[in-house]
Amino acid sequence: MQPFWTFTGDEWTEVDRKRVLNDIISTMFNRKFMEELFKPQELYSKKALRTVYERLAHASIMKLNQASMDKLYDLMTMAFKYQVLLCPRPKDVLLVTFNHLDTIKGFIQDSPTILQQVDETFRQLTEIYGGLSAGEFQLIRQTLLIFFQDLHIRVSMFLKDKVQNNNGRFVLPVSGPVPWGTEVPGLIRMFNNKGEEVKRIEFKHGGNYVPAPKEGSFELYGDRVLKLGTNMYSVNRPVETHMSGSSKNLASRTQESIAPNPLAKEELNFLARLMGGMEIKKPSGPEPGFRLNLFTTDEEEEQAALTRPEELSYEVINIQATQDQQRSEELARIMGEFEIMEQPRLSTSKGDDLLAMMDEL
């Protein structure tokens, strides 16, 4: 099988795999970071989301070049869009999130401190969103879909499963379980002005629907029933992303100005505070770190970098995060919580490449 991920640098070992996962997950569920995310606020812009994503991806010894980061980001956004779009009912967006958390917890069973961070996030999600009405969940779902509506990037895995068309748009299923609490289509009931049923008409819906077996569990431990948000890589196969022609044209029409503006800088300054003003530095000392390449060959990577639409490239904006002593001290305190303790490298046999790690995601 042709690998989706290629690894360059030191050989990938099981210890390295666990360390990278622990570093990224620990940073993602950092208490201060979660507190900021759960505060009532406007939806982030696409550039702000990309900034957060890059900082999280580089929170460990693993490093990605620009072309590989573009590919990984495209896959992440399209996979999430697919999950939100195919939710049987609006409230199932929460079940999708719980499936994400359940999978993450499976990677950190031997790290009780990080596991506690994830469980605390689950508790906050349940407390804030567990009591929302169906209408409020529909608003959340619609907001997310509007955010991703202009993205039509083709993913080979979706194309092979025939859940995505060549134009990058997803295919809605006409079979399978109906949403919990609803009936299989095919019957029209008519009522009089007294609320009494007076007539029934059956019709052919053209699908193959079945009743939902049961409602997914919203408890900390339970059967979610819904499979959206679980492991996409249960079957090993290469995954590629391609920008459809319509997406390229649309991106050209909706291109955002890459020139820094006060509002963008203010938003990124907020993200700098949120992420602790952490600066990505080159590893020093005996450990050179890892370079991650998501392409099969160097030539393919160079070609992807050349063909990437300019409007989808992200220019780095320098952020001044040390304007005064008080702010510097606050950032230093938050950065202290983000520090990753160096672990001694163990001598192990040459193990799985990055594909083995991502196959578990």
XYZ file of C-alpha atoms in Angstrom:
361
model
C 0.000 0.000 0.000
C 1.270 3.432 -0.885
C 1.620 5.401 2.388
C -0.386 8.539 2.953
C 2.344 9.811 5.258
C 6.088 9.654 4.644
C 8.522 10.284 7.436
C 11.930 11.938 7.147
C 14.500 12.412 9.857
C 15.003 10.026 12.729
C 13.251 6.671 12.607
C 9.741 6.692 14.054
C 9.297 4.568 17.178
C 6.399 3.712 19.459
C 7.881 6.012 22.103
C 7.982 8.886 19.599
C 4.400 8.201 18.533
C 3.120 8.338 22.102
C 5.142 11.416 22.893
C 3.814 13.367 19.902
C 0.226 12.395 20.741
C 0.654 13.284 24.409
C 2.256 16.635 23.585
C -0.455 17.683 21.123
C -3.372 16.438 23.241
C -1.971 18.026 26.401
C -1.661 21.372 24.604
C -5.090 21.077 22.986
C -6.829 20.469 26.315
C -4.778 22.911 28.349
C -7.004 24.379 31.053
C -6.448 28.035 30.105
C -6.984 27.277 26.438
C -10.265 25.501 27.155
C -11.471 28.326 29.399
C -10.967 30.793 26.558
C -12.717 28.547 24.019
C -15.779 28.109 26.225
C -16.253 31.858 26.736
C -19.214 33.289 24.738
C -17.694 34.851 21.620
C -18.079 35.300 17.887
C -17.061 32.480 15.580
C -13.367 32.585 14.650
C -12.385 33.599 11.142
C -10.836 31.007 8.836
C -7.414 32.596 9.264
C -7.732 32.504 13.045
C -8.758 28.831 12.926
C -5.773 28.056 10.723
C -3.475 29.848 13.170
C -4.724 27.796 16.120
C -4.487 24.594 14.099
C -0.870 25.228 13.118
C 0.121 26.021 16.692
C -1.451 22.803 17.932
C 0.141 20.733 15.167
C 3.572 22.119 16.059
C 3.154 21.722 19.817
C 5.379 18.629 19.781
C 8.736 17.590 18.339
C 6.939 16.812 15.063
C 7.215 19.544 12.412
C 5.343 19.953 9.127
C 6.335 21.999 6.116
C 3.851 24.331 4.448
C 2.677 21.909 1.742
C 2.095 19.106 4.239
C 0.294 21.459 6.611
C -2.000 22.561 3.774
C -2.832 18.953 2.987
C -3.490 18.033 6.610
C -5.632 21.131 7.174
C -7.684 20.432 4.043
C -8.327 16.875 5.191
C -9.315 18.009 8.682
C -11.760 20.664 7.498
C -13.433 18.426 4.907
C -13.734 15.512 7.334
C -15.372 17.732 9.940
C -17.685 19.299 7.353
C -18.745 15.801 6.280
C -19.517 14.819 9.885
C -21.582 17.927 10.602
C -23.433 17.726 7.276
C -24.474 14.103 7.763
C -25.643 14.440 11.379
C -29.113 12.820 11.436
C -30.408 15.504 13.814
C -28.865 18.765 15.062
C -28.203 17.462 18.587
C -26.001 14.729 17.153
C -23.291 17.368 16.656
C -22.640 16.820 20.357
C -22.385 13.046 19.853
C -19.849 13.631 17.077
C -17.778 15.699 19.515
C -18.032 12.970 22.149
C -16.827 10.426 19.584
C -13.797 12.650 19.033
C -13.113 12.775 22.768
C -13.600 9.013 23.173
C -11.024 8.362 20.448
C -8.563 10.817 21.982
C -8.936 9.154 25.378
C -7.977 5.849 23.793
C -4.552 7.296 22.962
C -3.745 8.512 26.481
C -4.850 5.680 28.747
C -1.362 5.583 30.271
C -1.328 9.362 30.922
C -3.785 10.008 33.793
C -3.039 13.748 33.983
C -3.916 14.339 30.326
C -6.883 11.980 30.634
C -8.225 14.163 33.426
C -7.932 17.226 31.158
C -10.054 15.522 28.493
C -12.659 14.368 31.035
C -12.919 17.931 32.343
C -13.573 19.157 28.807
C -16.302 16.523 28.456
C -17.878 17.773 31.680
C -17.886 21.367 30.436
C -19.409 20.350 27.099
C -22.185 18.472 28.888
C -22.829 21.348 31.289
C -22.975 24.048 28.595
C -24.581 22.219 25.668
C -26.421 19.275 27.234
C -29.561 21.271 27.986
C -29.898 23.147 24.694
C -33.092 22.827 22.669
C -33.317 21.282 19.197
C -33.625 24.784 17.727
C -30.423 25.949 19.415
C -28.537 22.912 18.161
C -29.879 23.575 14.674
C -28.494 27.117 14.878
C -25.084 25.742 15.901
C -25.116 23.198 13.087
C -26.195 25.773 10.510
C -23.494 28.198 11.673
C -20.823 25.528 11.239
C -22.076 24.584 7.784
C -22.091 28.232 6.689
C -18.491 28.510 7.909
C -17.418 25.584 5.684
C -19.842 26.101 2.787
C -17.214 27.423 0.345
C -14.836 24.482 0.859
C -15.188 21.763 -1.790
C -11.862 19.982 -1.607
C -11.882 16.456 -2.985
C -10.575 13.724 -0.680
C -9.671 10.408 -2.296
C -11.097 8.404 0.604
C -14.495 10.088 0.243
C -14.418 9.735 -3.529
C -13.676 6.004 -3.326
C -16.488 5.517 -0.819
C -18.772 7.465 -3.191
C -19.790 9.901 -0.468
C -18.286 12.823 -2.398
C -18.740 13.890 -6.019
C -15.949 14.988 -8.344
C -16.952 18.614 -7.770
C -16.117 18.241 -4.077
C -19.714 18.221 -2.822
C -20.914 15.497 -0.476
C -23.633 12.961 -1.301
C -26.522 12.738 1.159
C -27.533 9.113 1.863
C -31.019 7.812 1.052
C -30.777 4.768 3.270
C -29.942 3.763 6.826
C -31.391 4.709 10.216
C -33.622 7.769 10.447
C -32.956 10.318 13.221
C -33.896 9.202 16.722
C -37.472 10.170 17.564
C -38.660 10.188 13.960
C -40.497 7.653 11.830
C -39.474 5.983 8.597
C -40.879 8.098 5.708
C -43.655 6.718 3.556
C -46.856 7.730 5.339
C -48.938 10.944 5.260
C -51.515 11.463 7.997
C -54.387 13.930 7.614
C -56.290 15.445 10.539
C -59.524 17.415 10.883
C -59.988 20.630 12.812
C -60.528 18.627 16.008
C -57.146 16.971 15.783
C -58.569 13.592 14.818
C -56.845 11.515 12.185
C -59.187 11.073 9.222
C -57.033 9.717 6.425
C -53.728 8.025 5.645
C -51.842 8.008 2.377
C -48.765 5.918 1.722
C -46.076 6.928 -0.765
C -42.788 5.519 -2.041
C -39.847 7.481 -0.752
C -37.255 5.809 -2.990
C -34.863 5.026 -0.149
C -34.089 2.185 2.210
C -34.660 3.667 5.649
C -34.945 1.822 8.961
C -35.901 3.021 12.459
C -33.075 4.175 14.714
C -32.129 1.292 17.074
C -31.678 3.576 20.098
C -30.509 7.035 21.080
C -26.792 7.597 21.513
C -25.508 8.055 25.055
C -24.512 11.529 26.239
C -22.844 10.147 29.375
C -19.095 10.132 30.006
C -18.962 6.436 29.178
C -21.604 4.999 26.898
C -22.565 3.798 23.445
C -22.780 6.823 21.140
C -24.506 4.663 18.466
C -23.623 7.325 15.877
C -20.459 6.424 13.957
C -19.721 9.919 12.673
C -16.606 11.216 14.396
C -15.056 7.769 14.910
C -11.943 6.390 13.225
C -11.935 7.268 9.510
C -8.874 5.095 8.913
C -10.249 1.726 10.034
C -9.340 0.555 6.515
C -5.799 1.391 5.463
C -5.684 3.378 2.252
C -3.924 6.442 0.849
C -5.689 9.764 1.266
C -5.189 12.659 -1.089
C -6.790 16.078 -1.251
C -7.480 17.979 -4.472
C -8.882 21.444 -4.937
C -11.819 21.269 -7.324
C -12.026 23.730 -10.192
C -15.146 25.368 -8.788
C -13.442 25.831 -5.437
C -10.473 27.506 -7.099
C -12.766 29.934 -8.927
C -14.785 30.611 -5.791
C -11.635 31.142 -3.756
C -10.492 33.685 -6.331
C -13.777 35.562 -6.058
C -13.802 35.542 -2.269
C -10.117 36.124 -1.704
C -9.419 37.861 1.589
C -6.827 40.576 1.657
C -3.500 39.205 2.874
C -2.342 42.630 3.964
C -2.401 42.844 7.778
C -5.162 45.040 9.103
C -5.875 46.233 12.648
C -8.805 43.865 13.184
C -6.866 40.841 11.990
C -3.885 41.740 14.147
C -6.121 42.256 17.149
C -7.695 38.845 16.639
C -4.304 37.192 16.262
C -3.015 39.060 19.298
C -5.901 37.529 21.217
C -4.870 34.130 19.907
C -1.320 34.824 21.014
C -2.599 35.449 24.536
C -4.885 32.439 24.303
C -2.051 30.166 23.188
C 0.314 31.706 25.675
C 2.398 33.718 23.238
C 4.243 30.482 22.542
C 6.906 30.815 19.866
C 7.782 27.822 17.724
C 11.539 27.456 17.889
C 13.885 25.013 16.272
C 14.794 22.154 18.595
C 18.202 22.465 20.184
C 20.479 19.984 21.857
C 20.929 16.331 20.987
C 17.311 15.899 19.861
C 16.825 17.339 16.344
C 13.095 16.754 16.305
C 11.032 15.380 13.439
C 10.148 16.648 10.003
C 6.832 15.397 8.702
C 6.068 15.110 4.999
C 2.529 14.157 3.958
C 3.499 13.464 0.346
C 4.831 10.295 -1.223
C 7.869 11.949 -2.831
C 9.720 15.232 -2.558
C 8.747 16.004 -6.177
C 5.049 15.633 -5.311
C 5.505 17.972 -2.349
C 7.247 20.606 -4.485
C 4.519 20.367 -7.133
C 1.808 20.835 -4.493
C 3.550 23.937 -3.190
C 3.754 25.403 -6.710
C 0.123 24.674 -7.610
C -1.355 25.853 -4.303
C -3.598 28.879 -5.052
C -1.984 32.039 -3.739
C -5.205 33.115 -2.042
C -5.071 30.000 0.140
C -1.567 30.691 1.402
C -1.235 32.242 4.809
C 1.190 35.045 5.387
C 2.806 35.193 8.808
C 1.952 38.272 10.839
C 4.405 39.163 13.580
C 2.606 39.696 16.868
C 3.999 41.880 19.602
C 3.132 40.020 22.785
C 5.519 41.778 25.220
C 4.332 45.366 25.247
C 4.606 45.828 28.976
C 6.012 44.059 32.011
C 2.638 43.011 33.424
C 1.549 41.440 30.154
C 4.939 39.744 29.766
C 4.664 38.213 33.228
C 1.142 36.951 32.482
C 2.283 35.391 29.209
C 5.264 33.809 30.943
C 2.929 32.265 33.514
C 0.655 30.814 30.816
C 3.651 29.618 28.807
C 4.826 27.769 31.872
C 1.657 25.691 31.758
C 2.330 24.820 28.113
C 5.896 23.620 28.646
C 6.538 20.091 27.519
C 8.838 18.181 29.823
C 11.695 16.518 28.014
C 11.557 12.756 28.229
C 14.625 10.534 27.829
C 14.719 8.706 24.530
C 14.426 4.965 25.003
C 16.251 2.492 22.837
C 13.586 0.624 20.918
C 13.399 -1.189 17.630
C 12.627 0.804 14.519
C 8.870 0.926 14.527
C 5.880 2.196 12.676
C 5.957 5.273 10.497
C 3.497 8.113 10.945
C 0.865 6.253 8.930
C 0.518 3.781 11.788
C -0.144 6.652 14.196
C -2.671 8.454 11.994
C -4.489 5.227 11.142
C -5.650 5.231 14.766
C -7.120 8.731 14.570
